[in-house]
Short mmCIF file of C-alpha atoms in Angstrom, two decimals:
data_model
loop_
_atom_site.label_atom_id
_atom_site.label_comp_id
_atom_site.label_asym_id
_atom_site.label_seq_id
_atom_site.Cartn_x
_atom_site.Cartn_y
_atom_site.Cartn_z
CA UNK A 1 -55.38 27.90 32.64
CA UNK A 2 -55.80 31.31 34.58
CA UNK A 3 -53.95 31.79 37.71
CA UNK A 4 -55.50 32.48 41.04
CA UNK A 5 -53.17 33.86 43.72
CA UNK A 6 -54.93 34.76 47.16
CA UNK A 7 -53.39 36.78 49.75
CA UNK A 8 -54.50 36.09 53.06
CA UNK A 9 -54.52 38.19 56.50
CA UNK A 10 -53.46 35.40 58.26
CA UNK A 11 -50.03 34.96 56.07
CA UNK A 12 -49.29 38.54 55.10
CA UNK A 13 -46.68 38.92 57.45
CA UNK A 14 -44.94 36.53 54.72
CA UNK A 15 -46.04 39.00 51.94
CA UNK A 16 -44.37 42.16 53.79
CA UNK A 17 -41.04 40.38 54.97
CA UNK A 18 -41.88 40.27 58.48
CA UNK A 19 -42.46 36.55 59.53
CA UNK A 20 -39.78 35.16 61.58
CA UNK A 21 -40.06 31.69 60.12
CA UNK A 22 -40.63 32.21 56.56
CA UNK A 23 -39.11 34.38 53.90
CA UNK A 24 -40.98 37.03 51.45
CA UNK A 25 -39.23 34.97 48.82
CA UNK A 26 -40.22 31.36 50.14
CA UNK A 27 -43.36 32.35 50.38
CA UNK A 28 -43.40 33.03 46.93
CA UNK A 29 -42.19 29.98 46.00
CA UNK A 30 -44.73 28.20 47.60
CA UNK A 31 -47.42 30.31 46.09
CA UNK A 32 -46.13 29.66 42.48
CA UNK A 33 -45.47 25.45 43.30
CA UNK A 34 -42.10 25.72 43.51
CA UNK A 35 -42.03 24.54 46.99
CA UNK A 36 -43.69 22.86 49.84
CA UNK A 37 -45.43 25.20 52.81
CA UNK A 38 -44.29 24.03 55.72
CA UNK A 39 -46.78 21.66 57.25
CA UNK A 40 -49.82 22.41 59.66
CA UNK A 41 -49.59 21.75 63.29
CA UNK A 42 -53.47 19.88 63.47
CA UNK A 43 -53.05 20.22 67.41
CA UNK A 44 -52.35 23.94 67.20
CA UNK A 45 -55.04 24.64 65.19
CA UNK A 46 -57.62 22.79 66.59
CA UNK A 47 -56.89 24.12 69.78
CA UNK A 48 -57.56 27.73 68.61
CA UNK A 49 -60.54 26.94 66.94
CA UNK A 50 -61.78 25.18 69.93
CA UNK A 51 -60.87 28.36 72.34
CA UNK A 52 -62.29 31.03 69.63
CA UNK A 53 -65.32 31.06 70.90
CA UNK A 54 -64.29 31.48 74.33
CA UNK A 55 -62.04 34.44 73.54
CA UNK A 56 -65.36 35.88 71.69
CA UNK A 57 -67.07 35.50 74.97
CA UNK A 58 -64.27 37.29 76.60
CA UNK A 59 -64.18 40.21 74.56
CA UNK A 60 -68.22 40.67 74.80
CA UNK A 61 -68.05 40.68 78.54
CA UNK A 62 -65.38 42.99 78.48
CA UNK A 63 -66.35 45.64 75.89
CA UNK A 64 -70.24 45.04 77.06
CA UNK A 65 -70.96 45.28 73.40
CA UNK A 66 -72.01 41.99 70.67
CA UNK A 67 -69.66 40.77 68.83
CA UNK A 68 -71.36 39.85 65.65
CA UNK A 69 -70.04 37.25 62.60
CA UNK A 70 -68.19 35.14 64.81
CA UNK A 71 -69.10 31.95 64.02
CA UNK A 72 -72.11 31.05 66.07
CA UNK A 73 -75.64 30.18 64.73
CA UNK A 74 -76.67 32.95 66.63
CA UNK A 75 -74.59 35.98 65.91
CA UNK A 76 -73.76 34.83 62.04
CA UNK A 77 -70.71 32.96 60.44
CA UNK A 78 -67.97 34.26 59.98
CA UNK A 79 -67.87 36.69 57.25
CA UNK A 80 -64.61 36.67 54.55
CA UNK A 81 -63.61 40.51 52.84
CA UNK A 82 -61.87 39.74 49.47
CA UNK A 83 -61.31 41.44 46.37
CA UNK A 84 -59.45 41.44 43.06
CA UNK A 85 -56.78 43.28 43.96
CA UNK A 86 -54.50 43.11 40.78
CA UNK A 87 -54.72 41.12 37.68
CA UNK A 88 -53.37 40.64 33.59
CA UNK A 89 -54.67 38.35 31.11
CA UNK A 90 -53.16 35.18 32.75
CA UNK A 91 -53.39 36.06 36.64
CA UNK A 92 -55.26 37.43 39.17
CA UNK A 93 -54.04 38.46 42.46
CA UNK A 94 -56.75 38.92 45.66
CA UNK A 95 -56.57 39.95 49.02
CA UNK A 96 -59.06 38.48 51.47
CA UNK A 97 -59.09 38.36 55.26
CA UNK A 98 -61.84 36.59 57.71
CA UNK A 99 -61.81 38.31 61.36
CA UNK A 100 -63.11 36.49 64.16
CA UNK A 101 -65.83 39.12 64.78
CA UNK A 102 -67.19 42.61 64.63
CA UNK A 103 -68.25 45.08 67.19
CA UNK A 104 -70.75 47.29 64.80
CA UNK A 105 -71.47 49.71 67.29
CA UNK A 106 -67.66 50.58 68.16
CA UNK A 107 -66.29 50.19 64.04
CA UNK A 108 -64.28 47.50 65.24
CA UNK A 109 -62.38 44.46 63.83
CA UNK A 110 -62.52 41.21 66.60
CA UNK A 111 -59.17 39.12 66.49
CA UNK A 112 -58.83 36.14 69.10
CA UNK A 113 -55.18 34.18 69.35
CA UNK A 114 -55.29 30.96 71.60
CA UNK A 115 -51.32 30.34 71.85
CA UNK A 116 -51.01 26.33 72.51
CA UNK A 117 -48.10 27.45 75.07
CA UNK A 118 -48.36 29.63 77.71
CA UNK A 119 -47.65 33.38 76.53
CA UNK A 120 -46.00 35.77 79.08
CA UNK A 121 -44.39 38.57 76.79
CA UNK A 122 -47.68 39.65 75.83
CA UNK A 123 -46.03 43.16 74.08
CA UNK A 124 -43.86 40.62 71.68
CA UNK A 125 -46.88 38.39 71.13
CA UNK A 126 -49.07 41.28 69.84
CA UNK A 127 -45.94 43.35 67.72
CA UNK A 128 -45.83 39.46 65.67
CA UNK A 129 -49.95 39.74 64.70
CA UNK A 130 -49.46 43.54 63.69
CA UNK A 131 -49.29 42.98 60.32
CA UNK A 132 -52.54 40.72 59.86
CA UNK A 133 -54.37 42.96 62.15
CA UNK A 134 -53.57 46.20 60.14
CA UNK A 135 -54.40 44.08 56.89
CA UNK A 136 -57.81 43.17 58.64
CA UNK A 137 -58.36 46.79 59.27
CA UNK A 138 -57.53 47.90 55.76
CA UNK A 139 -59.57 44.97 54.40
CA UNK A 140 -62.60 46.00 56.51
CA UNK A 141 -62.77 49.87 56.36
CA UNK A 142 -62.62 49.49 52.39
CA UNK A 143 -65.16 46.97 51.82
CA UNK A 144 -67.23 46.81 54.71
CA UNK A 145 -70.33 49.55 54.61
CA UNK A 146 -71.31 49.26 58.22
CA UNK A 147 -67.85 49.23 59.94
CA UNK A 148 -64.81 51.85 59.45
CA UNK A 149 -62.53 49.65 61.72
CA UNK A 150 -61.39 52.43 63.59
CA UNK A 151 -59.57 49.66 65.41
CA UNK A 152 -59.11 46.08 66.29
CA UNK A 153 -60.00 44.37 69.77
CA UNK A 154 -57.52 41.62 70.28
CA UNK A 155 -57.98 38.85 72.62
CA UNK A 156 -55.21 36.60 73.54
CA UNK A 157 -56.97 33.73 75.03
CA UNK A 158 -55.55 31.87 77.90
CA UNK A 159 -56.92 30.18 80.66
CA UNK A 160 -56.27 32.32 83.72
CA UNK A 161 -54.48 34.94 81.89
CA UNK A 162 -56.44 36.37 79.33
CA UNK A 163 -55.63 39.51 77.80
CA UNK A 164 -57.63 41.73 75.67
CA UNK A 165 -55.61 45.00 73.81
CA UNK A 166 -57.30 47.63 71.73
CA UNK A 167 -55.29 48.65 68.38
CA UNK A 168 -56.26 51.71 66.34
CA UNK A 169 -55.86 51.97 62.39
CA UNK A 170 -52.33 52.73 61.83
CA UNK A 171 -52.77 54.84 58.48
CA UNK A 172 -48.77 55.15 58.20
CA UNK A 173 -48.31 51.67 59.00
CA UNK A 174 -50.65 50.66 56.22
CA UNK A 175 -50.52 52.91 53.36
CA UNK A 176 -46.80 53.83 53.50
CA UNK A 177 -45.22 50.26 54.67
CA UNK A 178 -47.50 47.89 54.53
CA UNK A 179 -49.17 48.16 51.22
CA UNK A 180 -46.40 49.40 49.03
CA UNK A 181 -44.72 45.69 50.02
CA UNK A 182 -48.11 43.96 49.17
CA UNK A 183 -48.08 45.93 45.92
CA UNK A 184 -44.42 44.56 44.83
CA UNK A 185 -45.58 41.33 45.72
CA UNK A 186 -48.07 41.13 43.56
CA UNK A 187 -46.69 42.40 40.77
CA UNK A 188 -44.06 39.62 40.85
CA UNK A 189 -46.68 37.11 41.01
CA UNK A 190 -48.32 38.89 37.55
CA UNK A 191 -44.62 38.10 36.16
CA UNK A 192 -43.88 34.41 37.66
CA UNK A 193 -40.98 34.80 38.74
CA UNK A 194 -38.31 36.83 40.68
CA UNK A 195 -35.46 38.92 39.54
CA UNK A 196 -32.54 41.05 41.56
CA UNK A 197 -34.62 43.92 41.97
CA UNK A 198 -37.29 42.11 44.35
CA UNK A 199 -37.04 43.80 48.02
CA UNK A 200 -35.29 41.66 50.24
CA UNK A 201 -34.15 41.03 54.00
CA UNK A 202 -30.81 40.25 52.61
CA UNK A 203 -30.57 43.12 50.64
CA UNK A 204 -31.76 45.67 52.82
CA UNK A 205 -32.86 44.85 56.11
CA UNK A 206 -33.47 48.31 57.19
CA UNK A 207 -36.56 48.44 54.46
CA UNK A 208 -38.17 45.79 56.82
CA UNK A 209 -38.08 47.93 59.88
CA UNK A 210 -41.05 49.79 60.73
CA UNK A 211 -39.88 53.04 62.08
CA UNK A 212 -43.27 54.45 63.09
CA UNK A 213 -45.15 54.84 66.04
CA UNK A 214 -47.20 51.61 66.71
CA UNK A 215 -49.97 52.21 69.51
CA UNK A 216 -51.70 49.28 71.53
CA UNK A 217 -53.68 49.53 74.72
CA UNK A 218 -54.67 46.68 77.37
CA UNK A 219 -58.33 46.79 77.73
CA UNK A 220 -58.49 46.55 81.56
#
């Protein structure tokens, strides 16, 4: 039976060995069966689908522009980029994403977070979604015709301390640490296995630092 292997915005940070809780090579095991993902907090995730919408709301007000695909009957569902990114004869390896939104008229990418606990290190919070954002972006400017995601608008939802940051493409970020990461990844998934050659926090943590420039701005 062919192989299917799907990797998401929302767990690439796993992918490029820069999730704090999981490993690239755990997450690797869990993609081929070898292990158990960690289990879903239900009360998390309900709770930021249930604020979404509200985050949404806040970016519209604050951009004054519609943010369309987000999930309402009104402005369409959400839409999901995906593509075949890498295959062989056995295996196929995709990348997809599904943003919370679009701003047409500004080629923008909408991401809302709705942290469960009270966020006050906002700079930390946004530096740990980096990764998915920039895969968004990437995801969006190649196979969406009507927006070039010059940049994401991203909404950390909170009740009475809301904040909304604008982040640009990050070209370096992307093509020369991001993707080259996502590449090796996927390679080892055509293969099945790993061997001592696979890129490692252990091995060489420096490979997992990103020494670029990484530019965010508080909508205020």
């Amino acid at each position: 039976m062919d192989k299917l292997y799907n990797l998401r915005a929302s767990q690439i940070a796993r992918v490029i060995g820069n999730d704090d809780y999981c490993s690239r090579q755990n997450h690797f095991a869990v993609l081929i069966g070898e292990k158990d993902d960690r289990p879903v907090n239900e009360i998390y995730t309900s709770h930021g689908h249930e604020c979404e919408r509200y985050g949404v709301a806040h970016v519209m007000i604050a951009t004054q522009f519609v943010v369309v695909n987000c999930g309402s009957d009104l402005l369409g569902s959400q839409e999901t980029m995906s593509y075949d990114y890498m295959s062989d004869d056995n295996t196929t390896v995709k990348l997809s994403c599904t943003p919370d939104g679009f701003i047409t008229e500004k080629n923008a990418v909408v991401e809302v977070k709705s942290p469960y606990y009270k966020q006050e290190d906002f700079d930390k919070y946004v530096k740990r979604y980096l990764p998915q954002v920039y895969f968004q972006q990437y995801l969006t400017r190649k196979l969406k015709k009507d927006n070039n995601a010059d940049g994401t608008y991203f909404c950390i939802y909170q009740k009475g301390n809301t904040k909304l940051y604008y982040i640009p493409y990050n070209e370096d970020y992307i093509n020369n640490y991001m993707l080259p990461k996502v590449d090796e990844f996927a390679r080892y998934l055509l293969k099945g296995s790993l061997d001592k050659d696979f890129l490692t926090k252990r091995k060489s943590k420096q490979s997992f630092i990103y020494n670029g420039e990484v530019q965010y701005n508080e909508c205020v």
